[in-house]
Coordinates of C-alpha atoms and ligand atoms in Angstrom, one line a residue:
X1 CA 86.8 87.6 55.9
X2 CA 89.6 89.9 54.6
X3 CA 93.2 88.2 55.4
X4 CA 96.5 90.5 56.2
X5 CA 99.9 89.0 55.6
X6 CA 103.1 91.1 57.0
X7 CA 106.8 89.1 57.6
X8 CA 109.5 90.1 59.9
X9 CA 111.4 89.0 62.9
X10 CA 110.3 90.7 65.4
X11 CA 112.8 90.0 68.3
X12 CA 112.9 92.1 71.2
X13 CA 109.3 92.7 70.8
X14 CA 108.8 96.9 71.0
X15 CA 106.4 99.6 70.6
X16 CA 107.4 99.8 66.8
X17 CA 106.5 96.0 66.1
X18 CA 102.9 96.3 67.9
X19 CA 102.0 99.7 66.5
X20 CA 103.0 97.9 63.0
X21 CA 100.6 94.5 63.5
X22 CA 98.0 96.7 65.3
X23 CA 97.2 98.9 61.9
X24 CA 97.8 95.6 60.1
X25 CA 95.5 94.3 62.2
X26 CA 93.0 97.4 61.2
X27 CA 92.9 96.5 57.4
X28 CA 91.7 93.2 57.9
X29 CA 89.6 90.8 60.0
X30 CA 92.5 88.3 60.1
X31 CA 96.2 88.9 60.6
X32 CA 98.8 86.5 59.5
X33 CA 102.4 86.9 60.3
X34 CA 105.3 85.0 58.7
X35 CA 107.8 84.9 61.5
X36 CA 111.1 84.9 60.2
X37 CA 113.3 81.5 61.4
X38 CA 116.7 81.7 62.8
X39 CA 117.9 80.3 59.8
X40 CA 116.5 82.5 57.4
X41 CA 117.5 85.3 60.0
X42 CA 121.7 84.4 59.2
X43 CA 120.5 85.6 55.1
X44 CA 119.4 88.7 57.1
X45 CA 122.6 89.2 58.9
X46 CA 120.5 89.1 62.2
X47 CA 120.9 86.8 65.3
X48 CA 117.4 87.4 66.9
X49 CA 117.7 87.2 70.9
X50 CA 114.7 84.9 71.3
X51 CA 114.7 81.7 69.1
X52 CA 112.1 81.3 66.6
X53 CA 109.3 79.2 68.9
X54 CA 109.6 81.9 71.6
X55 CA 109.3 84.6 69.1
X56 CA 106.3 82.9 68.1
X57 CA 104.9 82.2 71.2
X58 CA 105.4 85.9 71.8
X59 CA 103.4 86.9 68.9
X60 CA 100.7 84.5 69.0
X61 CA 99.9 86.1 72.6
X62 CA 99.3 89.5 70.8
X63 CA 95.6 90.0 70.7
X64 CA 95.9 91.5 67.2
X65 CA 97.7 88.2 65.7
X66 CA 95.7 85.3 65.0
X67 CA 98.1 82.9 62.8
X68 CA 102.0 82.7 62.8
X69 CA 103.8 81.1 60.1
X70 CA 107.6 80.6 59.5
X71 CA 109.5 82.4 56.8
X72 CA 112.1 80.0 55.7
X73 CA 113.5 81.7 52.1
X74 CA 112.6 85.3 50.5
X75 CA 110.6 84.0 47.4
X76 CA 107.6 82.1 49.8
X77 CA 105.8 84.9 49.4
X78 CA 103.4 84.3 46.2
X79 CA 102.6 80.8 47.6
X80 CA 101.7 82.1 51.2
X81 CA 99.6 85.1 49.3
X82 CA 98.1 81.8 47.3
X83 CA 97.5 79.3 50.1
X84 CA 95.9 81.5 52.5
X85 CA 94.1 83.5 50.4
X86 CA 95.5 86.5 51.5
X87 CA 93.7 90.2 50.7
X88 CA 96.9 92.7 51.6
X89 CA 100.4 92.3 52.3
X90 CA 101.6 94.6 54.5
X91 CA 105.3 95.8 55.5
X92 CA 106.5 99.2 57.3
X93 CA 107.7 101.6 54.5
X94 CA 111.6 101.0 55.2
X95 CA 110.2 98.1 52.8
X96 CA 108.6 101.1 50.1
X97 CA 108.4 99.1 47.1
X98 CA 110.2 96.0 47.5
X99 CA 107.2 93.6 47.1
X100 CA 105.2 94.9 44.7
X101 CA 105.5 92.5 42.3
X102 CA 102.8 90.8 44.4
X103 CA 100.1 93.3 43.5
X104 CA 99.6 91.1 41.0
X105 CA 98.1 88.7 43.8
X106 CA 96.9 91.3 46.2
X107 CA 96.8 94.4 47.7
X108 CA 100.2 95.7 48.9
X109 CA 100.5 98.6 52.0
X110 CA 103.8 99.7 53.4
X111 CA 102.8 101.8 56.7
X112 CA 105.4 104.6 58.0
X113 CA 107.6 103.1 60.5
X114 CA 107.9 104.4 64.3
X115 CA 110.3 106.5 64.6
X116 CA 113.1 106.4 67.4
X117 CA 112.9 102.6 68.4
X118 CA 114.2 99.7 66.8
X119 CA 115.9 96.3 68.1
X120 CA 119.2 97.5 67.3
X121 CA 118.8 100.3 69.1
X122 CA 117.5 98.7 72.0
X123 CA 120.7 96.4 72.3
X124 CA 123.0 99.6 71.4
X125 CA 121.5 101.3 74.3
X126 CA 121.4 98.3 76.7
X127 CA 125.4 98.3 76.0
X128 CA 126.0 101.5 76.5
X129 CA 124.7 100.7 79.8
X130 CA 126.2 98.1 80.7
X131 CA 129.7 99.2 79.4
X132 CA 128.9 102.7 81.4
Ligands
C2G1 N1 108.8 98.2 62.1 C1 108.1 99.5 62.3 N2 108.7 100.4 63.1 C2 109.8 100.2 63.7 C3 110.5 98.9 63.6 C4 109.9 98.0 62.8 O1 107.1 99.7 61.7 N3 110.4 101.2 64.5 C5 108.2 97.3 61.2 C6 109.1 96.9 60.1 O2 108.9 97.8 59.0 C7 108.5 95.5 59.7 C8 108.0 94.9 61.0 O3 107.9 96.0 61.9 O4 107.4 95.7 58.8 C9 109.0 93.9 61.6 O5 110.3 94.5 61.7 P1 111.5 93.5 61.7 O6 111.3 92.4 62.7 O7 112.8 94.3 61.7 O8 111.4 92.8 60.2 P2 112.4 92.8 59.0 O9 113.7 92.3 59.5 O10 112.3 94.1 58.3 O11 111.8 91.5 58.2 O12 110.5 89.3 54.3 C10 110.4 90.5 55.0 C11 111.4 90.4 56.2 O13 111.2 89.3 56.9 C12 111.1 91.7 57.1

């Protein structure tokens, strides 16, 4: 069974998000995703919407997901890779190159993004509406 491992917050679940776990997803016969907690969120300078358990009861409803696990500091990456006997790690390319020190442990993809949605532009737009 070959194992996927991406991270990220994924608040405000979009079309971005699901196109990213779906090809994850398509590299693998197992998807794990370390959901980021709203206390390692504050060390990203984001304040997700949902909390952390209804992020991951979000994603754990995505037929493409089959584990969620928290990501609680930046350098828990080698042990997940480790402990769950991960095959790839996988991140969107605005991530190009910042983890491949664990090729060393596995293989490591960073997929294009998709372009012309994020979270941050869903809740710049939402205000724009709202303040007219
Ligand atoms: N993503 C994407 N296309 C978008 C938006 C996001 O492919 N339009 C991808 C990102 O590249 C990332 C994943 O979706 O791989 C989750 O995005 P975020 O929730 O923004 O994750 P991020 O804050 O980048 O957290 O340790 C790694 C960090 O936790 C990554």
């Amino acid at each position: 069974m070959k194992k996927v491992l991406t991270y990220g917050t994924f608040d405000l679940l979009h079309f971005g998000h699901i196109n990213l776990l779906r090809r994850a997803k398509e590299l693998g016969d197992y998807l794990i995703v370390g959901l980021s907690t709203d206390e390692f969120n504050k060390g990203k300078n984001k304040q997700a919407y949902h909390s952390y358990e209804n992020r991951k009861l979000i994603l754990e409803s995505i037929r493409f997901v089959d584990e969620v696990i928290p990501e609680n500091t930046w350098d828990q990456k080698v042990k997940d890779v480790i402990e769950h006997d991960v095959d790839i790690f996988v991140m969107g390319d605005d991530w190009e190159g910042k983890f491949d020190f664990l090729k060393e442990y596995c293989e490591v993809v960073y997929l294009p993004r998709t372009i012309g949605i994020s979270t941050s532009k869903i809740k710049n737009d939402l205000n724009m509406v709202k303040n007219g």
